[in-house]
């Protein structure tokens, strides 16, 4: 009887451990609890930098990238970088804020679309589109290290 | 460099007078940033008066129109056309116009010919220097057919004027990669690109020519040098600088009254190195933000520009020698405000919290970093 009890406890402990391992590694919702491996970190960075590069090309008016993503950011021959070399004067760290041109409390995405539609006379892009995410990635990457100051004019 | 060139107690010619003055000309607020801290002048002064001891006259500067063919974009056409019309109303008229480069956007003959056609309306003497946007499609062939030699000099009413070519001597980054002329031009036209390397320069032959040209000119008589790029080191990552600018200043060192007037930066800029003054001119096409570092201390920054207004922050320049034998540089901007009066209106105020990184896409180029 005593031996059976010990056996049962071992089985229970093993089951709980298995469950814990299963939850941590099998459930995406809790996956971040795991320690990142160098390989994972490299992969995350790679995904980000791939988007930065796509954004860089879009920002500089690359036609092939615009075609691939199905967007027209300008109809005047202007590109974002012509007024914003190295994404200067985009100030992504100041959003959200009241933006005079848009005349409302705006996100960076609102401002990106305003620039596309007004100065560049291009066609508005969806907020959750690949092109918007890539443009955001490039702008944030280019100005990283600047101090976060949301709301600053 | 300024320390090396400027001996104790020296500053630009003593005949130069700087006055703190904001003058309203018609509806335009005009002025050039000027000053010299070492002599106790205040760096937020608005106009620059230079006593040249010469006969009174005016000349005008237009540059950086970056014309596309009309089928692509007429906004840049509209603005240079307006500058031409403004210039035509000058009374008394200017003695000559200097067009300071970047007439075209991609060096396309259509663009250059469109520019020549617009400028044809101007009947006074015209002289031209090239910009990089004019040059790198056909290596200056069409530009030279239309506008002549890129380097020149002439004397006018007691002033020696010199046009320098600072664009044609870029390193050959295209042959090894077998780039097409369009690809070569594309990299050159990408203002914050790095593939073309540090392309702005004067070159040994032009330096020698400059020394010869000035050898018979009295050391204290006025010299005005036109260049597309500024003749000092201002933010190399954006290719503002002339890479052999130090050698240019060495040639100019014996002369006490030298003014460099340049385009390319699309900004209000003022600098002094040794005895040489440099004044940056406005573009007619679009305005550029100030760099995150290296803006000359003597610059009084232009106002933050409304990007929705194509006529804001751009324009041309009148340079007037008055009856009192002084030259006033007057920025003619089509919107009222030209200089930021408060930090939040200044184009330099945003630099304080702006850390920038060079673009990533260029780094995949196999020769990245080879042309510095």
Coordinates of C-alpha atoms in Angstrom, one line a residue:
Chain A
X1 CA 0.0 0.0 0.0
X2 CA 2.8 2.3 0.9
X3 CA 4.7 1.5 -2.2
X4 CA 1.5 2.3 -4.3
X5 CA 1.2 5.7 -2.6
X6 CA 4.8 6.6 -3.5
X7 CA 4.2 5.5 -7.1
X8 CA 1.1 7.6 -7.3
X9 CA 2.9 10.7 -6.0
X10 CA 5.7 10.2 -8.5
X11 CA 3.2 9.9 -11.3
X12 CA 1.3 13.0 -10.1
X13 CA 4.6 15.0 -9.9
X14 CA 5.7 13.9 -13.3
X15 CA 2.3 14.9 -14.7
X16 CA 2.4 18.3 -13.2
X17 CA 5.9 18.9 -14.5
X18 CA 4.9 17.7 -17.9
X19 CA 1.9 20.0 -17.8
X20 CA 4.0 23.0 -16.8
X21 CA 6.5 22.3 -19.6
X22 CA 3.7 21.8 -22.0
X23 CA 2.1 25.1 -21.0
X24 CA 5.3 27.1 -21.2
X25 CA 6.5 25.7 -24.5
X26 CA 3.2 24.8 -26.1
X27 CA 1.1 27.8 -25.3
X28 CA 2.0 30.9 -27.3
X29 CA 0.3 33.1 -24.8
X30 CA 2.9 32.2 -22.1
X31 CA 5.8 31.6 -24.4
X32 CA 7.5 34.9 -23.5
X33 CA 8.1 33.5 -20.1
X34 CA 10.8 31.4 -21.6
X35 CA 14.3 32.7 -21.7
X36 CA 15.3 33.9 -25.2
X37 CA 18.0 32.0 -26.9
X38 CA 20.6 33.9 -28.9
X39 CA 19.2 32.3 -32.0
X40 CA 15.7 33.7 -31.2
X41 CA 17.1 37.2 -30.5
X42 CA 18.9 37.1 -33.8
X43 CA 15.7 36.0 -35.6
X44 CA 13.7 38.8 -33.9
X45 CA 16.3 41.4 -35.0
X46 CA 16.4 40.0 -38.5
X47 CA 12.6 40.3 -38.9
X48 CA 12.8 43.9 -37.7
X49 CA 15.8 44.8 -39.9
X50 CA 14.1 43.3 -42.9
X51 CA 11.2 45.6 -42.3
X52 CA 13.5 48.5 -41.7
X53 CA 15.1 47.9 -45.1
X54 CA 11.7 47.6 -46.8
X55 CA 10.7 50.9 -45.2
X56 CA 14.0 52.5 -46.2
X57 CA 13.3 51.6 -49.8
X58 CA 9.7 52.9 -49.6
X59 CA 10.9 56.1 -47.9
X60 CA 13.4 56.7 -50.7
X61 CA 10.8 56.1 -53.4
X62 CA 11.9 52.7 -54.7
X63 CA 9.4 51.8 -57.4
X64 CA 9.9 48.0 -57.3
X65 CA 9.1 47.9 -53.6
X66 CA 6.0 50.1 -54.0
X67 CA 4.8 47.8 -56.8
X68 CA 5.4 44.7 -54.8
X69 CA 3.4 46.1 -51.9
X70 CA 0.7 47.6 -54.1
X71 CA 1.2 51.2 -52.9
X72 CA 1.7 54.5 -54.6
X73 CA 3.3 56.8 -52.1
X74 CA 3.8 59.7 -54.5
X75 CA 2.6 61.0 -57.9
X76 CA 4.9 64.0 -58.1
X77 CA 8.3 62.4 -58.2
X78 CA 8.8 63.3 -54.6
X79 CA 10.0 60.8 -52.0
X80 CA 9.7 61.0 -48.3
X81 CA 13.5 61.2 -48.0
X82 CA 13.7 64.4 -50.1
X83 CA 12.3 66.4 -47.2
X84 CA 13.4 64.0 -44.5
X85 CA 17.0 62.8 -45.1
X86 CA 17.7 59.9 -42.6
X87 CA 14.1 60.4 -41.6
X88 CA 15.1 63.7 -39.9
X89 CA 12.2 66.0 -38.9
X90 CA 9.8 63.1 -38.7
X91 CA 10.0 63.1 -34.9
X92 CA 8.2 59.8 -34.3
X93 CA 8.9 60.1 -30.6
X94 CA 6.7 63.1 -30.3
X95 CA 3.5 61.2 -31.4
X96 CA 0.7 61.1 -30.5
X97 CA 0.2 64.8 -30.4
X98 CA -2.0 67.5 -31.9
X99 CA -0.8 67.9 -35.4
X100 CA -1.6 71.2 -37.0
X101 CA -1.7 70.0 -40.6
X102 CA -4.0 67.1 -39.8
X103 CA -6.0 69.4 -37.4
X104 CA -6.5 66.6 -34.9
X105 CA -4.8 64.6 -32.2
X106 CA -2.8 62.3 -34.4
X107 CA -0.6 59.2 -34.5
X108 CA 2.5 58.8 -36.5
X109 CA 0.4 56.8 -39.0
X110 CA -2.0 59.7 -39.4
X111 CA 1.0 62.0 -40.2
X112 CA 2.6 59.5 -42.6
X113 CA -0.7 59.3 -44.6
X114 CA -1.0 63.1 -44.5
X115 CA 2.5 63.4 -46.1
X116 CA 1.6 60.8 -48.7
X117 CA -1.6 62.5 -49.6
X118 CA -0.7 66.2 -49.5
X119 CA 3.0 67.0 -50.2
X120 CA 3.6 63.8 -52.2
X121 CA 0.1 63.6 -53.8
X122 CA 0.2 59.8 -53.4
X123 CA -2.5 57.3 -52.4
X124 CA -3.3 56.8 -48.7
X125 CA -2.2 53.4 -47.3
X126 CA -4.0 51.2 -44.7
X127 CA -3.0 51.6 -41.1
X128 CA -2.3 47.9 -40.7
X129 CA -0.7 47.4 -44.1
X130 CA 2.7 46.0 -44.7
X131 CA 3.8 49.3 -46.2
X132 CA 2.8 51.2 -43.1
X133 CA 4.5 48.8 -40.7
X134 CA 7.7 49.0 -42.8
X135 CA 7.6 52.8 -43.0
X136 CA 7.1 52.9 -39.2
X137 CA 10.0 50.5 -38.7
X138 CA 12.3 52.6 -40.8
X139 CA 11.4 55.9 -39.1
X140 CA 11.7 54.5 -35.6
X141 CA 15.0 52.8 -36.4
X142 CA 16.4 55.9 -38.0
X143 CA 15.6 58.1 -35.0
X144 CA 16.3 55.5 -32.3
X145 CA 18.1 57.0 -29.3
X146 CA 16.1 60.2 -29.5
X147 CA 14.2 61.0 -26.3
X148 CA 10.5 59.9 -26.1
X149 CA 8.4 63.0 -25.7
X150 CA 4.8 62.3 -26.7
X151 CA 2.7 65.4 -27.2
X152 CA 5.7 67.7 -27.8
X153 CA 5.1 70.2 -30.5
Chain B
X1 CA 40.4 75.1 -39.3
X2 CA 39.0 78.5 -38.4
X3 CA 41.6 78.7 -35.6
X4 CA 44.3 77.9 -38.1
X5 CA 43.3 80.4 -40.7
X6 CA 42.4 83.2 -38.5
X7 CA 45.4 84.9 -36.9
X8 CA 44.9 86.6 -33.5
X9 CA 42.7 89.7 -33.9
X10 CA 41.7 88.8 -37.5
X11 CA 38.2 88.5 -38.9
X12 CA 36.7 89.2 -42.3
X13 CA 37.6 92.5 -43.9
X14 CA 37.4 95.5 -41.5
X15 CA 35.5 97.4 -44.2
X16 CA 32.6 95.0 -43.7
X17 CA 29.8 96.5 -41.6
X18 CA 27.3 94.4 -39.9
X19 CA 24.2 96.0 -38.7
X20 CA 21.4 94.5 -36.6
X21 CA 18.5 95.3 -38.8
X22 CA 15.2 93.6 -39.9
X23 CA 13.9 95.4 -42.9
X24 CA 10.5 95.0 -44.5
X25 CA 10.7 95.0 -48.2
X26 CA 7.3 95.1 -49.7
X27 CA 5.6 92.3 -47.8
X28 CA 8.7 90.3 -47.3
X29 CA 10.7 89.9 -44.2
X30 CA 14.2 89.7 -45.5
X31 CA 17.6 89.2 -44.1
X32 CA 20.7 87.2 -43.9
X33 CA 22.0 85.7 -40.7
X34 CA 25.2 87.4 -39.9
X35 CA 27.6 88.0 -37.1
X36 CA 31.0 87.3 -35.6
X37 CA 31.1 86.4 -31.9
X38 CA 34.9 87.0 -31.6
X39 CA 34.4 90.7 -32.4
X40 CA 31.5 91.1 -30.0
X41 CA 28.8 90.9 -32.8
X42 CA 25.6 89.2 -32.0
X43 CA 24.9 86.0 -33.8
X44 CA 21.2 86.7 -34.3
X45 CA 21.7 89.6 -36.6
X46 CA 19.5 89.8 -39.7
X47 CA 21.3 91.5 -42.5
X48 CA 24.8 91.5 -43.9
X49 CA 26.3 94.6 -45.2
X50 CA 29.6 94.4 -46.9
X51 CA 31.5 97.5 -47.8
X52 CA 33.3 96.7 -51.1
X53 CA 34.4 100.2 -52.1
X54 CA 33.0 99.6 -55.5
X55 CA 30.3 101.1 -57.7
X56 CA 26.7 100.4 -56.7
X57 CA 24.9 97.5 -58.4
X58 CA 22.7 94.5 -57.8
X59 CA 22.8 90.9 -58.7
X60 CA 20.5 88.0 -58.1
X61 CA 20.8 84.4 -57.2
X62 CA 18.4 81.5 -58.1
X63 CA 19.2 77.9 -57.6
X64 CA 18.1 74.4 -56.7
X65 CA 14.9 74.3 -58.8
X66 CA 15.1 70.4 -59.3
X67 CA 12.9 70.5 -62.3
X68 CA 11.0 67.3 -63.3
X69 CA 9.4 67.2 -66.7
X70 CA 6.0 69.0 -66.7
X71 CA 4.3 65.6 -67.1
X72 CA 5.5 64.5 -63.7
X73 CA 5.3 67.6 -61.6
X74 CA 4.5 71.3 -62.2
X75 CA 5.0 72.6 -58.7
X76 CA 8.7 73.1 -59.1
X77 CA 8.1 74.7 -62.5
X78 CA 5.7 77.1 -60.9
X79 CA 8.2 78.2 -58.3
X80 CA 11.2 78.9 -60.5
X81 CA 8.8 80.7 -62.9
X82 CA 7.7 82.9 -60.1
X83 CA 11.3 83.6 -59.1
X84 CA 12.0 84.6 -62.7
X85 CA 9.0 86.9 -62.7
X86 CA 10.0 88.5 -59.4
X87 CA 13.5 89.1 -60.7
X88 CA 12.1 90.8 -63.8
X89 CA 10.3 93.3 -61.6
X90 CA 13.5 94.4 -59.9
X91 CA 13.9 98.2 -60.2
X92 CA 16.6 99.1 -61.0
X93 CA 17.3 95.7 -62.6
X94 CA 20.0 93.4 -61.4
X95 CA 23.2 93.5 -63.3
X96 CA 23.3 89.8 -63.7
X97 CA 21.8 86.5 -62.5
X98 CA 23.8 83.6 -61.1
X99 CA 22.0 80.3 -61.4
X100 CA 23.6 78.2 -58.6
X101 CA 23.0 74.6 -59.8
X102 CA 20.5 71.8 -59.6
X103 CA 18.3 73.2 -62.3
X104 CA 17.3 69.6 -63.1
X105 CA 16.2 66.8 -60.8
X106 CA 17.6 63.8 -62.7
X107 CA 19.9 65.4 -65.2
X108 CA 17.4 64.6 -68.0
X109 CA 17.8 66.8 -71.1
X110 CA 14.1 67.4 -70.9
X111 CA 14.5 68.9 -67.5
X112 CA 17.6 71.0 -68.4
X113 CA 15.9 72.3 -71.5
X114 CA 12.8 73.2 -69.6
X115 CA 14.9 75.1 -67.1
X116 CA 16.8 76.9 -69.9
X117 CA 13.4 77.8 -71.5
X118 CA 12.1 79.3 -68.2
X119 CA 15.3 81.2 -67.6
X120 CA 15.2 82.5 -71.2
X121 CA 12.7 85.1 -70.0
X122 CA 15.5 86.8 -68.1
X123 CA 17.2 89.3 -70.4
X124 CA 20.1 90.4 -68.2
X125 CA 23.4 88.6 -68.2
X126 CA 23.2 85.0 -66.8
X127 CA 26.0 82.9 -65.5
X128 CA 25.7 79.3 -64.4
X129 CA 27.4 76.7 -62.2
X130 CA 26.3 73.1 -62.1
X131 CA 24.7 71.0 -59.4
X132 CA 25.1 67.3 -59.1
X133 CA 21.5 66.8 -60.2
X134 CA 22.4 68.5 -63.5
X135 CA 25.5 66.4 -64.2
X136 CA 25.5 62.6 -63.6
X137 CA 23.2 61.3 -66.2
X138 CA 25.5 62.3 -69.1
X139 CA 28.4 63.6 -67.1
X140 CA 27.5 67.2 -67.8
X141 CA 27.3 67.0 -71.6
X142 CA 23.9 68.6 -72.1
X143 CA 24.4 71.1 -69.3
X144 CA 27.6 72.4 -70.9
X145 CA 26.0 72.6 -74.3
X146 CA 23.3 74.8 -72.8
X147 CA 25.2 76.8 -70.2
X148 CA 28.9 76.7 -71.0
X149 CA 31.9 75.9 -69.0
X150 CA 31.3 75.1 -65.3
X151 CA 34.3 77.1 -64.1
X152 CA 34.7 80.8 -64.9
X153 CA 35.6 84.3 -63.7
X154 CA 34.8 87.8 -64.6
X155 CA 35.3 91.3 -63.1
X156 CA 32.4 93.6 -62.5
X157 CA 32.6 97.1 -61.1
X158 CA 35.5 96.4 -58.9
X159 CA 34.6 92.9 -57.8
X160 CA 36.1 89.7 -59.0
X161 CA 33.4 87.0 -59.4
X162 CA 34.4 83.3 -59.6
X163 CA 32.2 80.3 -60.4
X164 CA 33.5 77.0 -59.1
X165 CA 32.5 73.6 -60.2
X166 CA 32.1 71.5 -57.0
X167 CA 30.1 68.6 -58.4
X168 CA 31.9 67.0 -61.4
X169 CA 34.8 65.4 -59.6
X170 CA 33.0 62.6 -57.7
X171 CA 34.7 59.2 -57.4
X172 CA 33.9 56.6 -60.0
X173 CA 31.5 54.4 -58.1
X174 CA 29.6 53.2 -61.2
X175 CA 32.1 51.5 -63.6
X176 CA 33.0 48.6 -61.3
X177 CA 29.3 47.9 -60.7
X178 CA 28.4 48.5 -64.4
X179 CA 25.7 50.9 -63.5
X180 CA 23.6 52.5 -66.2
X181 CA 23.7 56.3 -66.4
X182 CA 20.2 56.3 -64.8
X183 CA 21.4 54.2 -61.9
X184 CA 24.5 56.5 -61.5
X185 CA 22.3 59.5 -61.5
X186 CA 19.8 57.9 -59.1
X187 CA 22.5 57.4 -56.4
X188 CA 23.7 60.9 -56.9
X189 CA 20.2 62.3 -56.6
X190 CA 19.5 60.5 -53.4
X191 CA 20.4 63.3 -51.1
X192 CA 21.1 61.1 -48.0
X193 CA 22.6 58.3 -50.0
X194 CA 26.0 56.9 -49.4
X195 CA 26.8 54.9 -52.5
X196 CA 28.2 57.9 -54.3
X197 CA 30.6 58.6 -51.4
X198 CA 31.9 62.1 -50.7
X199 CA 31.4 63.4 -54.2
X200 CA 31.6 67.2 -53.7
X201 CA 35.0 68.6 -54.4
X202 CA 37.0 71.2 -56.3
X203 CA 40.0 69.1 -57.5
X204 CA 43.6 69.9 -58.0
X205 CA 43.3 71.5 -61.4
X206 CA 40.6 73.9 -60.3
X207 CA 42.6 74.8 -57.1
X208 CA 45.6 75.7 -59.3
X209 CA 43.3 77.6 -61.7
X210 CA 41.8 79.5 -58.7
X211 CA 45.3 80.4 -57.4
X212 CA 46.3 81.6 -60.9
X213 CA 43.0 83.6 -61.4
X214 CA 43.5 85.4 -58.1
X215 CA 47.3 86.0 -58.5
X216 CA 46.9 89.4 -60.2
X217 CA 44.0 90.6 -57.9
X218 CA 44.9 93.0 -55.1
X219 CA 44.7 91.2 -51.8
X220 CA 42.2 93.7 -50.3
X221 CA 39.8 93.9 -53.2
X222 CA 36.6 92.1 -53.1
X223 CA 36.2 88.5 -54.3
X224 CA 32.9 86.7 -54.5
X225 CA 33.0 82.9 -55.1
X226 CA 29.9 81.1 -56.2
X227 CA 29.8 77.3 -55.5
X228 CA 27.0 74.8 -55.5
X229 CA 28.1 73.2 -52.2
X230 CA 29.3 75.1 -49.2
X231 CA 33.1 75.5 -48.8
X232 CA 33.3 74.2 -45.3
X233 CA 32.6 70.9 -43.5
X234 CA 28.9 70.8 -42.8
X235 CA 27.4 67.4 -42.0
X236 CA 29.3 65.1 -44.4
X237 CA 26.6 62.3 -44.1
X238 CA 24.3 64.4 -46.2
X239 CA 27.1 65.3 -48.7
X240 CA 26.9 69.0 -47.9
X241 CA 30.7 69.3 -47.8
X242 CA 33.4 70.0 -50.4
X243 CA 35.9 67.4 -49.4
X244 CA 38.9 69.6 -50.3
X245 CA 37.5 72.7 -48.8
X246 CA 40.6 73.2 -46.7
X247 CA 42.7 73.6 -49.8
X248 CA 40.3 76.1 -51.2
X249 CA 40.6 78.2 -48.0
X250 CA 44.4 77.9 -48.2
X251 CA 44.3 79.5 -51.7
X252 CA 42.0 82.3 -50.4
X253 CA 44.0 82.9 -47.3
X254 CA 45.9 86.0 -48.5
X255 CA 42.7 87.8 -49.5
X256 CA 40.9 89.9 -47.0
X257 CA 37.5 90.4 -48.5
X258 CA 36.1 87.1 -49.7
X259 CA 32.5 86.0 -49.8
X260 CA 31.3 82.6 -50.7
X261 CA 27.7 82.3 -51.9
X262 CA 26.4 78.7 -52.2
X263 CA 23.3 76.7 -52.8
X264 CA 22.7 72.9 -52.3
X265 CA 21.7 73.0 -48.7
X266 CA 18.2 74.6 -49.3
X267 CA 18.7 76.4 -45.9
X268 CA 19.5 79.8 -44.4
X269 CA 23.1 79.4 -43.3
X270 CA 25.9 81.8 -42.4
X271 CA 29.5 80.9 -41.5
X272 CA 32.9 82.5 -41.2
X273 CA 36.1 80.7 -41.5
X274 CA 39.3 82.8 -41.3
X275 CA 38.5 85.8 -43.4
X276 CA 36.0 84.1 -45.7
X277 CA 32.3 84.6 -45.2
X278 CA 29.9 81.9 -46.5
X279 CA 26.2 82.5 -47.1
X280 CA 23.7 79.7 -47.9
X281 CA 20.9 80.4 -50.3
X282 CA 17.3 79.2 -50.5
X283 CA 16.1 76.7 -53.0
X284 CA 13.1 77.4 -55.2
X285 CA 12.0 73.7 -55.0
X286 CA 11.7 72.5 -51.4
X287 CA 13.4 73.2 -48.1
X288 CA 15.7 71.0 -46.2
X289 CA 15.8 70.5 -42.4
X290 CA 18.8 71.5 -40.5
X291 CA 21.3 68.7 -39.8
X292 CA 21.3 67.2 -36.3
X293 CA 24.8 68.6 -35.7
X294 CA 27.3 71.0 -37.3
X295 CA 25.0 73.9 -38.2
X296 CA 27.3 76.9 -38.1
X297 CA 27.1 78.8 -34.9
X298 CA 26.6 82.1 -36.7
X299 CA 23.5 80.9 -38.5
X300 CA 20.2 82.3 -37.5
X301 CA 17.9 79.4 -38.4
X302 CA 15.0 79.8 -40.7
X303 CA 11.5 79.2 -39.5
X304 CA 9.9 75.7 -39.3
X305 CA 8.2 75.2 -42.6
X306 CA 4.6 74.2 -43.4
X307 CA 5.0 71.1 -45.6
X308 CA 1.6 71.5 -47.0
X309 CA 2.5 74.9 -48.5
X310 CA 4.9 74.4 -51.5
X311 CA 5.8 78.1 -51.4
X312 CA 6.9 78.1 -47.7
X313 CA 10.6 78.1 -46.9
X314 CA 11.8 78.5 -50.5
X315 CA 12.7 81.4 -52.7
X316 CA 15.7 83.2 -54.2
X317 CA 18.1 86.0 -53.3
X318 CA 18.8 89.6 -54.2
X319 CA 22.3 90.9 -53.5
X320 CA 22.4 94.7 -53.6
X321 CA 25.3 97.0 -53.5
X322 CA 23.9 100.2 -52.1
X323 CA 25.0 103.8 -52.7
X324 CA 26.9 103.5 -49.5
X325 CA 28.9 100.7 -51.2
X326 CA 27.5 97.9 -49.1
X327 CA 26.0 94.7 -50.3
X328 CA 22.8 93.5 -48.6
X329 CA 21.8 89.9 -49.0
X330 CA 18.1 89.7 -49.1
X331 CA 16.4 86.4 -48.9
X332 CA 13.2 86.6 -51.0
X333 CA 10.9 84.0 -49.5
X334 CA 7.3 83.9 -50.6
X335 CA 5.9 83.6 -47.2
X336 CA 6.2 86.3 -44.6
X337 CA 8.3 84.7 -42.0
X338 CA 11.8 83.6 -42.8
X339 CA 13.6 83.4 -39.4
X340 CA 12.3 81.6 -36.4
X341 CA 11.6 84.1 -33.6
X342 CA 11.0 81.5 -30.9
X343 CA 12.5 78.1 -30.2
X344 CA 9.3 76.3 -31.2
X345 CA 9.3 78.1 -34.5
X346 CA 13.0 77.6 -35.3
X347 CA 14.1 75.0 -37.8
X348 CA 17.0 74.3 -35.5
X349 CA 15.0 73.7 -32.3
X350 CA 14.2 70.1 -33.3
X351 CA 17.8 69.2 -33.5
X352 CA 18.1 69.1 -29.8
X353 CA 16.3 65.8 -29.5
X354 CA 17.1 64.2 -32.8
X355 CA 19.5 61.4 -33.1
X356 CA 19.8 60.0 -36.7
X357 CA 21.2 56.9 -38.4
X358 CA 22.4 56.6 -42.0
X359 CA 20.1 54.6 -44.2
X360 CA 20.4 50.8 -44.1
X361 CA 19.6 49.9 -47.8
X362 CA 22.9 51.2 -49.1
X363 CA 24.9 48.8 -46.9
X364 CA 24.1 45.9 -49.1
X365 CA 26.0 47.5 -51.9
X366 CA 29.2 45.4 -52.3
X367 CA 31.4 48.5 -52.4
X368 CA 29.7 50.1 -49.4
X369 CA 32.1 52.5 -47.6
X370 CA 34.7 52.3 -50.4
X371 CA 34.1 55.9 -51.5
X372 CA 34.6 58.2 -48.5

